[in-house]
PDB file of C-alpha atoms in Angstrom:
ATOM      1  CA  MET A 168     123.385 236.868 189.820  1.00 37.00           C
ATOM      2  CA  ALA A 169     120.922 237.775 186.538  1.00 39.00           C
ATOM      3  CA  THR A 170     117.661 238.546 186.989  1.00 41.00           C
ATOM      4  CA  GLY A 171     115.682 239.355 184.124  1.00 43.00           C
ATOM      5  CA  PRO A 172     111.630 240.466 183.380  1.00 42.00           C
ATOM      6  CA  GLY A 173     110.029 237.702 185.337  1.00 42.00           C
ATOM      7  CA  ASN A 174     112.362 236.999 187.637  1.00 46.00           C
ATOM      8  CA  ARG A 175     112.746 240.954 189.848  1.00 43.00           C
ATOM      9  CA  PRO A 176     112.809 241.362 193.408  1.00 44.00           C
ATOM     10  CA  GLU A 177     109.498 242.015 194.723  1.00 44.00           C
ATOM     11  CA  ILE A 178     109.421 245.569 196.141  1.00 49.00           C
ATOM     12  CA  THR A 179     106.278 247.142 196.865  1.00 48.00           C
ATOM     13  CA  HIS A 180     106.267 250.463 194.768  1.00 64.00           C
ATOM     14  CA  ARG A 181     107.649 248.862 191.630  1.00 78.00           C
ATOM     15  CA  LEU A 182     104.862 247.556 188.907  1.00 84.00           C
ATOM     16  CA  PRO A 183     102.806 244.298 188.914  1.00 87.00           C
ATOM     17  CA  GLU A 184     105.030 241.284 187.370  1.00 90.00           C
ATOM     18  CA  ASP A 185     102.459 241.116 184.167  1.00 92.00           C
ATOM     19  CA  ILE A 186     102.384 244.653 183.273  1.00 93.00           C
ATOM     20  CA  TRP A 187     106.216 245.017 183.891  1.00 94.00           C
ATOM     21  CA  GLN A 188     106.646 242.206 181.469  1.00 95.00           C
ATOM     22  CA  GLU A 189     103.933 243.501 178.990  1.00 96.00           C
ATOM     23  CA  LEU A 190     105.692 247.078 179.467  1.00 95.00           C
ATOM     24  CA  CYS A 191     108.983 245.219 178.702  1.00 96.00           C
ATOM     25  CA  SER A 192     107.754 243.446 175.184  1.00 96.00           C
ATOM     26  CA  LEU A 193     107.160 247.429 173.727  1.00 96.00           C
ATOM     27  CA  GLY A 194     110.878 248.452 173.690  1.00 97.00           C
ATOM     28  CA  ARG A 195     114.362 246.637 172.414  1.00 97.00           C
ATOM     29  CA  GLU A 196     116.210 245.306 174.854  1.00 97.00           C
ATOM     30  CA  ARG A 197     120.430 246.869 175.052  1.00 98.00           C
ATOM     31  CA  HIS A 198     123.221 246.185 177.357  1.00 98.00           C
ATOM     32  CA  PHE A 199     125.055 248.458 179.217  1.00 98.00           C
ATOM     33  CA  ARG A 200     128.792 247.825 180.204  1.00 97.00           C
ATOM     34  CA  ALA A 201     129.900 249.062 183.860  1.00 94.00           C
ATOM     35  CA  GLY A 202     130.717 252.657 184.411  1.00 94.00           C
ATOM     36  CA  SER A 203     128.968 253.556 181.358  1.00 97.00           C
ATOM     37  CA  ARG A 204     125.953 256.195 181.311  1.00 97.00           C
ATOM     38  CA  MET A 205     122.537 255.065 180.461  1.00 98.00           C
ATOM     39  CA  LEU A 206     121.025 258.377 180.561  1.00 98.00           C
ATOM     40  CA  ARG A 207     122.514 261.518 180.648  1.00 97.00           C
ATOM     41  CA  GLN A 208     121.826 264.526 182.691  1.00 97.00           C
ATOM     42  CA  GLY A 209     120.638 267.900 180.936  1.00 95.00           C
ATOM     43  CA  ASP A 210     119.548 265.894 177.801  1.00 95.00           C
ATOM     44  CA  ALA A 211     115.725 265.402 177.073  1.00 94.00           C
ATOM     45  CA  GLY A 212     112.909 262.621 177.995  1.00 93.00           C
ATOM     46  CA  LEU A 213     112.839 260.894 174.546  1.00 94.00           C
ATOM     47  CA  HIS A 214     112.904 257.349 175.765  1.00 96.00           C
ATOM     48  CA  LEU A 215     113.064 255.969 179.380  1.00 96.00           C
ATOM     49  CA  LEU A 216     114.628 252.658 180.995  1.00 97.00           C
ATOM     50  CA  ALA A 217     113.328 249.655 182.461  1.00 96.00           C
ATOM     51  CA  LEU A 218     116.251 247.710 183.988  1.00 96.00           C
ATOM     52  CA  THR A 219     115.975 244.186 183.652  1.00 95.00           C
ATOM     53  CA  GLU A 220     119.652 243.193 184.860  1.00 93.00           C
ATOM     54  CA  GLY A 221     121.919 244.715 187.279  1.00 93.00           C
ATOM     55  CA  LEU A 222     122.595 248.132 189.630  1.00 94.00           C
ATOM     56  CA  VAL A 223     122.654 251.808 188.752  1.00 95.00           C
ATOM     57  CA  LYS A 224     123.498 254.923 191.125  1.00 95.00           C
ATOM     58  CA  VAL A 225     122.101 258.069 189.747  1.00 95.00           C
ATOM     59  CA  ILE A 226     124.340 261.117 190.677  1.00 95.00           C
ATOM     60  CA  ARG A 227     123.778 264.898 189.855  1.00 94.00           C
ATOM     61  CA  ARG A 228     126.965 267.045 188.570  1.00 93.00           C
ATOM     62  CA  GLU A 229     126.926 270.703 189.677  1.00 92.00           C
ATOM     63  CA  GLU A 230     128.709 273.531 187.649  1.00 89.00           C
ATOM     64  CA  ASN A 231     131.742 273.760 190.018  1.00 91.00           C
ATOM     65  CA  GLY A 232     132.636 269.575 189.119  1.00 86.00           C
ATOM     66  CA  GLU A 233     130.993 267.644 192.496  1.00 88.00           C
ATOM     67  CA  THR A 234     128.638 265.239 192.205  1.00 89.00           C
ATOM     68  CA  THR A 235     126.018 264.083 194.551  1.00 89.00           C
ATOM     69  CA  LEU A 236     125.071 260.754 194.612  1.00 91.00           C
ATOM     70  CA  LEU A 237     121.482 260.676 194.926  1.00 91.00           C
ATOM     71  CA  ALA A 238     119.935 256.535 194.613  1.00 91.00           C
ATOM     72  CA  PHE A 239     120.943 253.407 193.409  1.00 93.00           C
ATOM     73  CA  ARG A 240     118.290 251.376 191.526  1.00 93.00           C
ATOM     74  CA  GLY A 241     117.996 247.354 190.547  1.00 92.00           C
ATOM     75  CA  VAL A 242     115.433 245.097 188.603  1.00 91.00           C
ATOM     76  CA  GLY A 243     112.818 246.085 188.314  1.00 91.00           C
ATOM     77  CA  ASP A 244     112.963 249.905 188.084  1.00 92.00           C
ATOM     78  CA  LEU A 245     112.008 252.498 185.753  1.00 94.00           C
ATOM     79  CA  LEU A 246     114.549 254.802 185.075  1.00 95.00           C
ATOM     80  CA  GLY A 247     114.431 258.309 183.655  1.00 93.00           C
ATOM     81  CA  GLU A 248     110.113 257.971 183.643  1.00 91.00           C
ATOM     82  CA  GLY A 249     109.799 261.349 184.975  1.00 87.00           C
ATOM     83  CA  THR A 250     110.705 263.576 182.203  1.00 89.00           C
ATOM     84  CA  THR A 251     108.872 261.505 179.422  1.00 89.00           C
ATOM     85  CA  PHE A 252     105.753 262.664 180.604  1.00 85.00           C
ATOM     86  CA  ASP A 253     106.616 266.542 180.122  1.00 82.00           C
ATOM     87  CA  SER A 254     108.978 267.656 177.366  1.00 75.00           C
ATOM     88  CA  ARG A 255     109.696 270.969 178.436  1.00 82.00           C
ATOM     89  CA  GLN A 256     111.885 268.996 181.522  1.00 87.00           C
ATOM     90  CA  LEU A 257     115.566 267.837 180.951  1.00 93.00           C
ATOM     91  CA  ARG A 258     117.067 265.100 183.066  1.00 95.00           C
ATOM     92  CA  ILE A 259     117.953 266.590 186.458  1.00 93.00           C
ATOM     93  CA  ALA A 260     120.790 263.575 186.745  1.00 95.00           C
ATOM     94  CA  ASP A 261     123.208 260.880 185.294  1.00 97.00           C
ATOM     95  CA  VAL A 262     122.422 257.457 185.530  1.00 97.00           C
ATOM     96  CA  ILE A 263     125.697 255.119 185.703  1.00 97.00           C
ATOM     97  CA  ALA A 264     125.686 251.113 185.361  1.00 96.00           C
ATOM     98  CA  LEU A 265     127.523 250.101 188.759  1.00 94.00           C
ATOM     99  CA  ARG A 266     128.187 246.379 186.582  1.00 92.00           C
ATOM    100  CA  PRO A 267     127.035 245.181 183.133  1.00 95.00           C
ATOM    101  CA  CYS A 268     123.860 245.915 183.280  1.00 96.00           C
ATOM    102  CA  ARG A 269     120.289 245.067 180.713  1.00 97.00           C
ATOM    103  CA  ALA A 270     117.384 247.448 180.371  1.00 98.00           C
ATOM    104  CA  VAL A 271     114.685 247.729 177.731  1.00 98.00           C
ATOM    105  CA  VAL A 272     114.863 251.171 175.722  1.00 98.00           C
ATOM    106  CA  LEU A 273     111.098 252.520 175.704  1.00 97.00           C
ATOM    107  CA  GLU A 274     109.811 255.736 173.345  1.00 96.00           C
ATOM    108  CA  ALA A 275     108.475 258.035 175.736  1.00 95.00           C
ATOM    109  CA  GLY A 276     105.433 258.592 173.701  1.00 94.00           C
ATOM    110  CA  ARG A 277     104.660 254.525 174.009  1.00 95.00           C
ATOM    111  CA  PHE A 278     105.272 255.013 177.242  1.00 95.00           C
ATOM    112  CA  ARG A 279     102.398 257.263 177.943  1.00 94.00           C
ATOM    113  CA  ALA A 280     100.144 255.866 175.690  1.00 95.00           C
ATOM    114  CA  PHE A 281     100.788 252.466 177.751  1.00 95.00           C
ATOM    115  CA  VAL A 282     100.221 253.920 180.785  1.00 94.00           C
ATOM    116  CA  GLU A 283      97.165 256.018 180.217  1.00 93.00           C
ATOM    117  CA  SER A 284      95.556 252.720 178.255  1.00 94.00           C
ATOM    118  CA  ARG A 285      96.272 250.497 181.225  1.00 92.00           C
ATOM    119  CA  GLY A 286      95.298 253.314 183.778  1.00 92.00           C
ATOM    120  CA  LEU A 287      98.409 253.357 185.391  1.00 90.00           C
ATOM    121  CA  VAL A 288      98.959 256.708 186.264  1.00 88.00           C
ATOM    122  CA  THR A 289      98.142 256.656 189.920  1.00 86.00           C
ATOM    123  CA  ASP A 290     100.929 253.810 189.778  1.00 85.00           C
ATOM    124  CA  VAL A 291     103.346 255.255 188.511  1.00 84.00           C
ATOM    125  CA  MET A 292     103.083 258.269 190.869  1.00 82.00           C
ATOM    126  CA  ARG A 293     103.056 255.877 193.852  1.00 83.00           C
ATOM    127  CA  GLN A 294     106.336 254.905 192.251  1.00 81.00           C
ATOM    128  CA  THR A 295     107.545 258.694 192.365  1.00 79.00           C
ATOM    129  CA  LEU A 296     105.844 259.609 195.949  1.00 82.00           C
ATOM    130  CA  ALA A 297     108.063 256.369 197.376  1.00 82.00           C
ATOM    131  CA  ARG A 298     111.247 257.583 196.149  1.00 81.00           C
ATOM    132  CA  LEU A 299     110.431 260.884 197.274  1.00 80.00           C
ATOM    133  CA  ARG A 300     110.039 259.383 200.807  1.00 83.00           C
ATOM    134  CA  GLU A 301     112.596 256.878 200.555  1.00 81.00           C
ATOM    135  CA  SER A 302     114.949 260.476 199.497  1.00 81.00           C
ATOM    136  CA  ASP A 303     113.543 261.922 202.503  1.00 83.00           C
ATOM    137  CA  LEU A 304     114.058 258.593 205.002  1.00 82.00           C
ATOM    138  CA  ARG A 305     118.017 258.961 203.700  1.00 81.00           C
ATOM    139  CA  HIS A 306     118.082 262.575 204.410  1.00 82.00           C
ATOM    140  CA  ALA A 307     116.515 261.551 207.821  1.00 85.00           C
ATOM    141  CA  GLU A 308     118.876 258.928 208.760  1.00 85.00           C
ATOM    142  CA  LEU A 309     122.366 261.078 207.669  1.00 82.00           C
ATOM    143  CA  MET A 310     121.398 263.385 210.441  1.00 82.00           C
ATOM    144  CA  THR A 311     119.905 260.892 213.531  1.00 87.00           C
ATOM    145  CA  LEU A 312     121.704 257.312 212.885  1.00 91.00           C
ATOM    146  CA  SER A 313     124.898 256.325 213.627  1.00 92.00           C
ATOM    147  CA  LEU A 314     127.633 255.162 211.071  1.00 93.00           C
ATOM    148  CA  CYS A 315     127.552 251.699 210.862  1.00 94.00           C
ATOM    149  CA  THR A 316     123.580 251.493 211.237  1.00 94.00           C
ATOM    150  CA  ARG A 317     123.309 253.706 208.128  1.00 94.00           C
ATOM    151  CA  LEU A 318     125.933 251.831 206.626  1.00 96.00           C
ATOM    152  CA  ALA A 319     124.317 248.485 207.381  1.00 95.00           C
ATOM    153  CA  ARG A 320     121.041 249.850 205.925  1.00 94.00           C
ATOM    154  CA  THR A 321     122.275 251.181 202.744  1.00 94.00           C
ATOM    155  CA  LEU A 322     123.748 247.571 202.487  1.00 95.00           C
ATOM    156  CA  VAL A 323     120.249 245.517 203.337  1.00 92.00           C
ATOM    157  CA  ARG A 324     118.772 247.575 200.841  1.00 90.00           C
ATOM    158  CA  LEU A 325     121.229 247.251 198.054  1.00 92.00           C
ATOM    159  CA  VAL A 326     120.803 243.374 198.880  1.00 90.00           C
ATOM    160  CA  HIS A 327     116.835 243.984 198.220  1.00 86.00           C
ATOM    161  CA  LEU A 328     117.758 245.246 194.791  1.00 87.00           C
ATOM    162  CA  THR A 329     119.909 243.219 193.749  1.00 81.00           C
ATOM    163  CA  THR A 330     118.503 239.656 194.932  1.00 74.00           C
ATOM    164  CA  PRO A 331     115.056 238.403 194.476  1.00 56.00           C
ATOM    165  CA  ALA A 332     114.913 236.935 197.723  1.00 58.00           C
ATOM    166  CA  ALA A 333     117.414 237.395 200.708  1.00 55.00           C
ATOM    167  CA  GLY A 334     117.640 234.639 202.737  1.00 60.00           C
ATOM    168  CA  ASN A 335     120.662 234.418 204.932  1.00 63.00           C
ATOM    169  CA  ALA A 336     122.973 232.711 202.702  1.00 63.00           C
ATOM    170  CA  PRO A 337     126.508 234.617 201.742  1.00 73.00           C
ATOM    171  CA  LEU A 338     125.151 237.125 199.004  1.00 85.00           C
ATOM    172  CA  LEU A 339     127.801 239.162 196.855  1.00 88.00           C
ATOM    173  CA  LEU A 340     127.590 242.326 196.136  1.00 89.00           C
ATOM    174  CA  THR A 341     129.826 243.860 192.937  1.00 87.00           C
ATOM    175  CA  GLY A 342     131.026 247.150 191.338  1.00 86.00           C
ATOM    176  CA  LEU A 343     130.853 249.368 194.399  1.00 87.00           C
ATOM    177  CA  THR A 344     133.480 251.832 195.575  1.00 90.00           C
ATOM    178  CA  GLN A 345     134.232 252.695 199.314  1.00 91.00           C
ATOM    179  CA  GLU A 346     133.852 255.947 197.804  1.00 92.00           C
ATOM    180  CA  GLU A 347     130.165 255.623 196.607  1.00 91.00           C
ATOM    181  CA  LEU A 348     129.548 253.993 199.899  1.00 93.00           C
ATOM    182  CA  ALA A 349     130.241 256.792 201.592  1.00 94.00           C
ATOM    183  CA  GLN A 350     128.830 259.740 199.740  1.00 91.00           C
ATOM    184  CA  SER A 351     125.708 257.596 200.306  1.00 91.00           C
ATOM    185  CA  ILE A 352     125.581 257.501 203.663  1.00 92.00           C
ATOM    186  CA  GLY A 353     127.393 260.912 204.021  1.00 90.00           C
ATOM    187  CA  VAL A 354     130.761 259.919 205.561  1.00 93.00           C
ATOM    188  CA  SER A 355     134.383 259.942 204.457  1.00 94.00           C
ATOM    189  CA  ARG A 356     135.930 257.139 203.235  1.00 94.00           C
ATOM    190  CA  ASN A 357     138.117 256.228 205.629  1.00 96.00           C
ATOM    191  CA  ALA A 358     134.631 255.989 208.034  1.00 96.00           C
ATOM    192  CA  VAL A 359     133.613 253.654 206.136  1.00 96.00           C
ATOM    193  CA  VAL A 360     136.211 251.773 206.693  1.00 96.00           C
ATOM    194  CA  VAL A 361     136.055 251.631 209.964  1.00 96.00           C
ATOM    195  CA  GLY A 362     132.179 250.821 209.481  1.00 96.00           C
ATOM    196  CA  LEU A 363     133.330 248.013 207.302  1.00 96.00           C
ATOM    197  CA  GLN A 364     135.737 246.347 209.835  1.00 96.00           C
ATOM    198  CA  ARG A 365     132.801 246.895 212.679  1.00 96.00           C
ATOM    199  CA  LEU A 366     130.748 244.788 210.400  1.00 97.00           C
ATOM    200  CA  ARG A 367     133.082 242.224 209.244  1.00 96.00           C
ATOM    201  CA  ASP A 368     134.175 241.732 213.119  1.00 97.00           C
ATOM    202  CA  ALA A 369     130.964 241.031 213.936  1.00 96.00           C
ATOM    203  CA  GLY A 370     130.632 238.499 210.952  1.00 96.00           C
ATOM    204  CA  ALA A 371     128.295 240.396 208.776  1.00 96.00           C
ATOM    205  CA  VAL A 372     130.442 240.869 205.656  1.00 96.00           C
ATOM    206  CA  GLU A 373     133.666 240.024 203.945  1.00 95.00           C
ATOM    207  CA  THR A 374     135.208 242.944 201.754  1.00 93.00           C
ATOM    208  CA  ALA A 375     137.099 242.595 198.599  1.00 90.00           C
ATOM    209  CA  ARG A 376     138.053 245.089 195.869  1.00 86.00           C
ATOM    210  CA  ARG A 377     135.011 246.620 194.781  1.00 86.00           C
ATOM    211  CA  ALA A 378     132.994 243.607 196.563  1.00 89.00           C
ATOM    212  CA  ILE A 379     131.062 243.059 199.246  1.00 94.00           C
ATOM    213  CA  THR A 380     129.853 239.750 200.944  1.00 93.00           C
ATOM    214  CA  ILE A 381     126.648 239.658 203.021  1.00 94.00           C
ATOM    215  CA  ARG A 382     128.271 236.611 204.840  1.00 93.00           C
ATOM    216  CA  ASP A 383     125.122 236.839 207.681  1.00 93.00           C
ATOM    217  CA  MET A 384     121.900 238.987 206.643  1.00 91.00           C
ATOM    218  CA  ASN A 385     120.271 238.635 209.501  1.00 92.00           C
ATOM    219  CA  VAL A 386     123.458 240.450 211.553  1.00 94.00           C
ATOM    220  CA  LEU A 387     123.370 243.145 209.054  1.00 95.00           C
ATOM    221  CA  ARG A 388     119.794 243.324 209.641  1.00 93.00           C
ATOM    222  CA  ALA A 389     120.300 243.874 213.632  1.00 94.00           C
ATOM    223  CA  TRP A 390     123.119 246.257 212.948  1.00 95.00           C
ATOM    224  CA  ALA A 391     120.773 248.184 210.659  1.00 94.00           C
ATOM    225  CA  ARG A 392     118.148 248.807 213.520  1.00 89.00           C
ATOM    226  CA  GLU A 393     120.687 249.763 215.736  1.00 72.00           C
ATOM    227  CA  ALA A 394     124.437 249.607 215.572  1.00 59.00           C
ATOM    228  CA  PRO A 395     126.177 247.941 218.751  1.00 60.00           C
ATOM    229  CA  GLY A 396     128.390 250.452 220.634  1.00 56.00           C
ATOM    230  CA  GLY A 397     126.540 253.493 218.803  1.00 54.00           C
ATOM    231  CA  LEU A 398     129.675 253.782 216.187  1.00 58.00           C
TER     232      LEU A 398
END
């Protein structure tokens, strides 16, 4: 589903809609192919992106070649804004398009001037703190929740990142691999296969290559609260 600047999912830590539209008017729109690197780890924060369509993953690459999936981001998210406030800081992660994306490219100085002139420093800080809480919650879930509960919660979050109003009609999530889902919940790919089978048997999802159809959001939300059977 294409979701432009005026039709983004409502998530509380994001900028108000009128501010978002005004911010997007300050830059130029760019299209990104699925799989392309939108921001590069180690680069200076000379610009940021305002994501207006698509879904991305944020990954950290280590010197030994290992990668860590840090987060998924969706429409209405700012990407790379942290480094725009301190020219001495370099980007700590790559941002990769999971599907075709559109984003508004905003020059760092112009973004800072806009934030300061509109009194948005607190709003940007609130977004940063919300992401820290999200990271802390994810780490806690890895330690305490069952496989299927973690998987269901991740799928629910992805739905909210990509769909403005997630009711109970079938919804399609594309661009994700089972390996990416596995890394996001801290398990092996084989474990994700088992978890998806449980969710299929429950009528929550259907799966295909790089695509998951959410058949029943109510069932999926029930599994996200607590996995029946404790798997």
